[in-house]
N, CA, C and O atoms as a printed pandas DataFrame, in Angstrom:
     atom_number atom_name residue_name chain_id  residue_number  x_coord  y_coord  z_coord
0              1         N          MET        A               1  227.691  112.857   40.867
1              2        CA          MET        A               1  227.547  113.732   42.011
2              3         C          MET        A               1  227.039  115.087   41.515
3              4         O          MET        A               1  227.708  115.736   40.710
4              5         N          PRO        A               2  225.877  115.517   41.979
5              6        CA          PRO        A               2  225.349  116.810   41.520
6              7         C          PRO        A               2  226.179  117.980   42.056
7              8         O          PRO        A               2  226.716  117.935   43.163
8              9         N          GLU        A               3  226.263  119.002   41.251
9             10        CA          GLU        A               3  227.021  120.195   41.625
10            11         C          GLU        A               3  226.069  121.241   42.177
11            12         O          GLU        A               3  225.001  121.477   41.612
12            13         N          GLU        A               4  226.452  121.864   43.275
13            14        CA          GLU        A               4  225.677  122.941   43.884
14            15         C          GLU        A               4  226.574  124.165   43.982
15            16         O          GLU        A               4  227.546  124.155   44.737
16            17         N          VAL        A               5  226.268  125.209   43.241
17            18        CA          VAL        A               5  227.062  126.434   43.285
18            19         C          VAL        A               5  226.663  127.210   44.538
19            20         O          VAL        A               5  225.514  127.628   44.680
20            21         N          LEU        A               6  227.622  127.400   45.444
21            22        CA          LEU        A               6  227.357  128.103   46.694
22            23         C          LEU        A               6  227.641  129.595   46.586
23            24         O          LEU        A               6  227.060  130.394   47.320
24            25         N          PHE        A               7  228.535  129.974   45.667
25            26        CA          PHE        A               7  228.889  131.377   45.489
26            27         C          PHE        A               7  229.510  131.532   44.112
27            28         O          PHE        A               7  230.292  130.686   43.680
28            29         N          LYS        A               8  229.164  132.608   43.424
29            30        CA          LYS        A               8  229.792  132.899   42.137
30            31         C          LYS        A               8  229.694  134.397   41.885
31            32         O          LYS        A               8  228.653  135.016   42.105
32            33         N          THR        A               9  230.787  134.957   41.423
33            34        CA          THR        A               9  230.805  136.347   41.014
34            35         C          THR        A               9  231.756  136.476   39.831
35            36         O          THR        A               9  232.733  135.734   39.728
36            37         N          GLU        A              10  231.472  137.404   38.955
37            38        CA          GLU        A              10  232.340  137.643   37.801
38            39         C          GLU        A              10  232.241  139.109   37.435
39            40         O          GLU        A              10  231.145  139.654   37.300
40            41         N          GLU        A              11  233.383  139.740   37.276
41            42        CA          GLU        A              11  233.404  141.146   36.869
42            43         C          GLU        A              11  234.735  141.465   36.206
43            44         O          GLU        A              11  235.732  140.775   36.423
44            45         N          GLU        A              12  234.740  142.494   35.416
45            46        CA          GLU        A              12  235.967  142.945   34.777
46            47         C          GLU        A              12  236.651  143.924   35.720
47            48         O          GLU        A              12  236.044  144.892   36.180
48            49         N          LEU        A              13  237.932  143.658   36.004
49            50        CA          LEU        A              13  238.712  144.482   36.926
50            51         C          LEU        A              13  240.101  144.728   36.364
51            52         O          LEU        A              13  240.585  143.942   35.549
52            53         N          PRO        A              14  240.749  145.808   36.786
53            54        CA          PRO        A              14  242.158  146.006   36.404
54            55         C          PRO        A              14  243.031  144.917   37.046
55            56         O          PRO        A              14  242.690  144.384   38.102
56            57         N          ARG        A              15  244.142  144.599   36.410
57            58        CA          ARG        A              15  245.067  143.583   36.944
58            59         C          ARG        A              15  245.454  143.865   38.381
59            60         O          ARG        A              15  245.555  142.936   39.182
60            61         N          THR        A              16  245.674  145.132   38.729
61            62        CA          THR        A              16  246.103  145.462   40.091
62            63         C          THR        A              16  245.052  145.053   41.123
63            64         O          THR        A              16  245.399  144.575   42.203
64            65         N          GLU        A              17  243.778  145.237   40.800
65            66        CA          GLU        A              17  242.717  144.853   41.736
66            67         C          GLU        A              17  242.570  143.338   41.822
67            68         O          GLU        A              17  242.263  142.801   42.887
68            69         N          ILE        A              18  242.788  142.647   40.703
69            70        CA          ILE        A              18  242.749  141.177   40.722
70            71         C          ILE        A              18  243.889  140.653   41.597
71            72         O          ILE        A              18  243.690  139.752   42.412
72            73         N          ALA        A              19  245.083  141.223   41.423
73            74        CA          ALA        A              19  246.238  140.803   42.218
74            75         C          ALA        A              19  245.983  141.050   43.708
75            76         O          ALA        A              19  246.337  140.214   44.539
76            77         N          GLU        A              20  245.385  142.164   44.045
77            78        CA          GLU        A              20  245.070  142.472   45.440
78            79         C          GLU        A              20  244.069  141.465   46.005
79            80         O          GLU        A              20  244.219  141.013   47.140
80            81         N          ALA        A              21  243.049  141.111   45.220
81            82        CA          ALA        A              21  242.059  140.126   45.658
82            83         C          ALA        A              21  242.718  138.758   45.868
83            84         O          ALA        A              21  242.381  138.049   46.817
84            85         N          LEU        A              22  243.653  138.384   44.989
85            86        CA          LEU        A              22  244.351  137.106   45.144
86            87         C          LEU        A              22  245.257  137.111   46.372
87            88         O          LEU        A              22  245.358  136.095   47.060
88            89         N          ARG        A              23  245.925  138.244   46.666
89            90        CA          ARG        A              23  246.747  138.344   47.877
90            91         C          ARG        A              23  245.884  138.209   49.127
91            92         O          ARG        A              23  246.259  137.522   50.077
92            93         N          ASP        A              24  244.716  138.873   49.122
93            94        CA          ASP        A              24  243.793  138.767   50.256
94            95         C          ASP        A              24  243.307  137.321   50.405
95            96         O          ASP        A              24  243.224  136.802   51.519
96            97         N          ALA        A              25  242.988  136.679   49.286
97            98        CA          ALA        A              25  242.538  135.289   49.321
98            99         C          ALA        A              25  243.642  134.381   49.858
99           100         O          ALA        A              25  243.365  133.459   50.626
100          101         N          ALA        A              26  244.880  134.630   49.467
101          102        CA          ALA        A              26  246.001  133.820   49.946
102          103         C          ALA        A              26  246.123  133.916   51.465
103          104         O          ALA        A              26  246.365  132.908   52.130
104          105         N          ASP        A              27  245.959  135.102   52.014
105          106        CA          ASP        A              27  246.016  135.271   53.473
106          107         C          ASP        A              27  244.905  134.484   54.152
107          108         O          ASP        A              27  245.136  133.842   55.177
108          109         N          GLU        A              28  243.700  134.529   53.589
109          110        CA          GLU        A              28  242.582  133.791   54.175
110          111         C          GLU        A              28  242.795  132.283   54.065
111          112         O          GLU        A              28  242.524  131.552   55.018
112          113         N          ILE        A              29  243.274  131.811   52.921
113          114        CA          ILE        A              29  243.532  130.382   52.735
114          115         C          ILE        A              29  244.580  129.920   53.740
115          116         O          ILE        A              29  244.440  128.857   54.344
116          117         N          GLU        A              30  245.623  130.716   53.917
117          118        CA          GLU        A              30  246.673  130.358   54.876
118          119         C          GLU        A              30  246.118  130.257   56.301
119          120         O          GLU        A              30  246.549  129.401   57.074
120          121         N          SER        A              31  245.167  131.128   56.650
121          122        CA          SER        A              31  244.573  131.091   57.990
122          123         C          SER        A              31  243.603  129.921   58.149
123          124         O          SER        A              31  243.324  129.498   59.270
124          125         N          GLY        A              32  243.088  129.395   57.033
125          126        CA          GLY        A              32  242.161  128.274   57.077
126          127         C          GLY        A              32  240.694  128.665   57.005
127          128         O          GLY        A              32  239.828  127.793   56.934
128          129         N          ASP        A              33  240.398  129.961   57.022
129          130        CA          ASP        A              33  239.010  130.436   56.960
130          131         C          ASP        A              33  238.860  131.431   55.814
131          132         O          ASP        A              33  239.500  132.482   55.810
132          133         N          VAL        A              34  238.007  131.096   54.839
133          134        CA          VAL        A              34  237.803  131.946   53.665
134          135         C          VAL        A              34  236.370  132.463   53.668
135          136         O          VAL        A              34  235.422  131.700   53.854
136          137         N          THR        A              35  236.224  133.777   53.458
137          138        CA          THR        A              35  234.907  134.396   53.326
138          139         C          THR        A              35  234.824  135.039   51.959
139          140         O          THR        A              35  235.650  135.881   51.608
140          141         N          LEU        A              36  233.821  134.640   51.185
141          142        CA          LEU        A              36  233.575  135.184   49.857
142          143         C          LEU        A              36  232.401  136.147   49.962
143          144         O          LEU        A              36  231.369  135.807   50.540
144          145         N          MET        A              37  232.554  137.356   49.404
145          146        CA          MET        A              37  231.512  138.362   49.520
146          147         C          MET        A              37  231.262  139.056   48.193
147          148         O          MET        A              37  232.181  139.285   47.407
148          149         N          SER        A              38  230.007  139.383   47.963
149          150        CA          SER        A              38  229.595  140.244   46.860
150          151         C          SER        A              38  228.551  141.186   47.434
151          152         O          SER        A              38  228.236  141.125   48.623
152          153         N          ASP        A              39  228.018  142.054   46.593
153          154        CA          ASP        A              39  226.983  142.967   47.066
154          155         C          ASP        A              39  225.749  142.221   47.557
155          156         O          ASP        A              39  225.053  142.696   48.454
156          157         N          ALA        A              40  225.475  141.058   46.976
157          158        CA          ALA        A              40  224.237  140.343   47.245
158          159         C          ALA        A              40  224.375  139.179   48.227
159          160         O          ALA        A              40  223.380  138.751   48.810
160          161         N          GLU        A              41  225.596  138.659   48.420
161          162        CA          GLU        A              41  225.711  137.461   49.242
162          163         C          GLU        A              41  227.064  137.350   49.917
163          164         O          GLU        A              41  228.017  138.051   49.580
164          165         N          GLU        A              42  227.115  136.441   50.886
165          166        CA          GLU        A              42  228.356  136.139   51.606
166          167         C          GLU        A              42  228.370  134.647   51.909
167          168         O          GLU        A              42  227.346  134.072   52.277
168          169         N          GLN        A              43  229.538  134.021   51.754
169          170        CA          GLN        A              43  229.687  132.596   52.007
170          171         C          GLN        A              43  231.041  132.373   52.671
171          172         O          GLN        A              43  232.049  132.917   52.220
172          173         N          SER        A              44  231.072  131.577   53.737
173          174        CA          SER        A              44  232.324  131.261   54.431
174          175         C          SER        A              44  232.567  129.761   54.382
175          176         O          SER        A              44  231.632  128.961   54.344
176          177         N          VAL        A              45  233.855  129.397   54.383
177          178        CA          VAL        A              45  234.226  127.987   54.354
178          179         C          VAL        A              45  235.577  127.815   55.062
179          180         O          VAL        A              45  236.444  128.687   55.000
180          181         N          ALA        A              46  235.730  126.682   55.726
181          182        CA          ALA        A              46  237.010  126.327   56.345
182          183         C          ALA        A              46  237.808  125.481   55.349
183          184         O          ALA        A              46  237.301  124.497   54.811
184          185         N          VAL        A              47  239.041  125.868   55.116
185          186        CA          VAL        A              47  239.918  125.142   54.192
186          187         C          VAL        A              47  240.825  124.245   55.036
187          188         O          VAL        A              47  241.508  124.737   55.934
188          189         N          PRO        A              48  240.843  122.932   54.762
189          190        CA          PRO        A              48  241.669  122.025   55.566
190          191         C          PRO        A              48  243.160  122.219   55.294
191          192         O          PRO        A              48  243.553  122.949   54.384
192          193         N          GLU        A              49  243.960  121.562   56.086
193          194        CA          GLU        A              49  245.417  121.712   56.007
194          195         C          GLU        A              49  246.018  121.201   54.702
195          196         O          GLU        A              49  247.018  121.750   54.238
196          197         N          GLY        A              50  245.430  120.152   54.088
197          198        CA          GLY        A              50  246.073  119.562   52.907
198          199         C          GLY        A              50  245.161  119.380   51.714
199          200         O          GLY        A              50  244.970  118.247   51.272
200          201         N          PRO        A              51  244.580  120.456   51.165
201          202        CA          PRO        A              51  243.728  120.289   49.993
202          203         C          PRO        A              51  244.553  120.081   48.722
203          204         O          PRO        A              51  245.771  120.260   48.733
204          205         N          ARG        A              52  243.890  119.706   47.636
205          206        CA          ARG        A              52  244.530  119.622   46.312
206          207         C          ARG        A              52  244.497  121.014   45.688
207          208         O          ARG        A              52  243.537  121.762   45.874
208          209         N          PHE        A              53  245.548  121.357   44.950
209          210        CA          PHE        A              53  245.659  122.664   44.302
210          211         C          PHE        A              53  245.948  122.448   42.830
211          212         O          PHE        A              53  246.894  121.746   42.472
212          213         N          GLU        A              54  245.128  123.053   41.971
213          214        CA          GLU        A              54  245.269  122.887   40.521
214          215         C          GLU        A              54  245.370  124.263   39.872
215          216         O          GLU        A              54  244.632  125.186   40.218
216          217         N          VAL        A              55  246.288  124.380   38.933
217          218        CA          VAL        A              55  246.412  125.586   38.117
218          219         C          VAL        A              55  246.225  125.155   36.674
219          220         O          VAL        A              55  246.842  124.190   36.223
220          221         N          GLU        A              56  245.369  125.873   35.946
221          222        CA          GLU        A              56  245.067  125.500   34.564
222          223         C          GLU        A              56  245.041  126.760   33.695
223          224         O          GLU        A              56  244.412  127.758   34.048
224          225         N          LEU        A              57  245.726  126.697   32.568
225          226        CA          LEU        A              57  245.691  127.757   31.569
226          227         C          LEU        A              57  245.118  127.152   30.298
227          228         O          LEU        A              57  245.639  126.165   29.778
228          229         N          GLU        A              58  244.043  127.752   29.802
229          230        CA          GLU        A              58  243.388  127.253   28.596
230          231         C          GLU        A              58  243.372  128.339   27.518
231          232         O          GLU        A              58  243.263  129.528   27.816
232          233         N          ARG        A              59  243.483  127.907   26.272
233          234        CA          ARG        A              59  243.273  128.793   25.138
234          235         C          ARG        A              59  242.088  128.227   24.368
235          236         O          ARG        A              59  242.124  127.080   23.923
236          237         N          LEU        A              60  241.052  129.017   24.213
237          238        CA          LEU        A              60  239.854  128.603   23.487
238          239         C          LEU        A              60  239.780  129.427   22.211
239          240         O          LEU        A              60  239.918  130.649   22.248
240          241         N          THR        A              61  239.564  128.762   21.085
241          242        CA          THR        A              61  239.492  129.434   19.793
242          243         C          THR        A              61  238.090  129.302   19.231
243          244         O          THR        A              61  237.572  128.193   19.094
244          245         N          ASP        A              62  237.473  130.429   18.905
245          246        CA          ASP        A              62  236.139  130.435   18.311
246          247         C          ASP        A              62  236.238  129.832   16.913
247          248         O          ASP        A              62  237.028  130.299   16.093
248          249         N          SER        A              63  235.447  128.803   16.637
249          250        CA          SER        A              63  235.539  128.100   15.356
250          251         C          SER        A              63  235.085  128.952   14.178
251          252         O          SER        A              63  235.493  128.691   13.047
252          253         N          GLU        A              64  234.260  129.953   14.409
253          254        CA          GLU        A              64  233.782  130.799   13.312
254          255         C          GLU        A              64  234.676  132.009   13.071
255          256         O          GLU        A              64  234.981  132.332   11.923
256          257         N          THR        A              65  235.097  132.679   14.135
257          258        CA          THR        A              65  235.859  133.925   13.971
258          259         C          THR        A              65  237.360  133.733   14.120
259          260         O          THR        A              65  238.140  134.573   13.671
260          261         N          GLY        A              66  237.772  132.633   14.748
261          262        CA          GLY        A              66  239.194  132.417   15.006
262          263         C          GLY        A              66  239.690  133.196   16.206
263          264         O          GLY        A              66  240.864  133.109   16.564
264          265         N          GLU        A              67  238.807  133.956   16.831
265          266        CA          GLU        A              67  239.192  134.745   18.004
266          267         C          GLU        A              67  239.608  133.816   19.143
267          268         O          GLU        A              67  238.964  132.800   19.404
268          269         N          GLN        A              68  240.705  134.189   19.816
269          270        CA          GLN        A              68  241.203  133.368   20.908
270          271         C          GLN        A              68  240.904  134.030   22.250
271          272         O          GLN        A              68  241.012  135.246   22.408
272          273         N          ARG        A              69  240.525  133.186   23.208
273          274        CA          ARG        A              69  240.256  133.653   24.571
274          275         C          ARG        A              69  241.071  132.764   25.512
275          276         O          ARG        A              69  241.167  131.553   25.315
276          277         N          TYR        A              70  241.645  133.377   26.517
277          278        CA          TYR        A              70  242.430  132.634   27.494
278          279         C          TYR        A              70  241.712  132.604   28.833
279          280         O          TYR        A              70  241.027  133.554   29.212
280          281         N          GLU        A              71  241.884  131.497   29.540
281          282        CA          GLU        A              71  241.349  131.365   30.896
282          283         C          GLU        A              71  242.459  130.830   31.792
283          284         O          GLU        A              71  243.059  129.794   31.504
284          285         N          LEU        A              72  242.726  131.543   32.876
285          286        CA          LEU        A              72  243.683  131.116   33.886
286          287         C          LEU        A              72  242.880  130.824   35.144
287          288         O          LEU        A              72  242.234  131.711   35.702
288          289         N          GLU        A              73  242.927  129.575   35.582
289          290        CA          GLU        A              73  242.093  129.155   36.703
290          291         C          GLU        A              73  242.958  128.582   37.821
291          292         O          GLU        A              73  243.881  127.805   37.576
292          293         N          TYR        A              74  242.641  128.980   39.051
293          294        CA          TYR        A              74  243.245  128.412   40.255
294          295         C          TYR        A              74  242.112  127.698   40.993
295          296         O          TYR        A              74  241.068  128.292   41.260
296          297         N          GLU        A              75  242.323  126.426   41.319
297          298        CA          GLU        A              75  241.274  125.651   41.961
298          299         C          GLU        A              75  241.840  124.929   43.171
299          300         O          GLU        A              75  242.910  124.325   43.098
300          301         N          ILE        A              76  241.124  124.994   44.279
301          302        CA          ILE        A              76  241.489  124.296   45.508
302          303         C          ILE        A              76  240.339  123.324   45.799
303          304         O          ILE        A              76  239.175  123.723   45.832
304          305         N          ARG        A              77  240.679  122.028   46.013
305          306        CA          ARG        A              77  239.664  120.980   46.187
306          307         C          ARG        A              77  239.958  120.156   47.435
307          308         O          ARG        A              77  241.110  119.891   47.780
308          309         N          TRP        A              78  238.868  119.761   48.099
309          310        CA          TRP        A              78  238.998  118.825   49.221
310          311         C          TRP        A              78  237.670  118.120   49.432
311          312         O          TRP        A              78  236.631  118.564   48.943
312          313         N          THR        A              79  237.715  117.024   50.159
313          314        CA          THR        A              79  236.499  116.311   50.512
314          315         C          THR        A              79  236.285  116.437   52.015
315          316         O          THR        A              79  237.218  116.646   52.791
316          317         N          LYS        A              80  235.048  116.303   52.380
317          318        CA          LYS        A              80  234.684  116.434   53.790
318          319         C          LYS        A              80  234.246  115.116   54.340
319          320         O          LYS        A              80  233.898  115.023   55.517
C-alpha cells in the first residue's frame, strides 16, 4: 500500500509549547475533528470513535559516534 503524506511539520519547541499542542490535539481528537495547520498548509480529518492508539519510545545509537537519540511517538490509526 503506497504511503501519501498529507501533512508534516517539524520544529524545535520548548516542552511547555509541546505539552500545550498535545493538550489542544487531545481536545480535537475527543471532539472527533482534527485540524492540522502550519504556515504553509492546513489539513482536516475526522477521527472515528474507535481508532487504534500506539505509543512508542525508541533509543537510536549512532554506530560511529555512539551518540544516542530518543524518539517518543504517539500514533492514532484507523481504516476507512
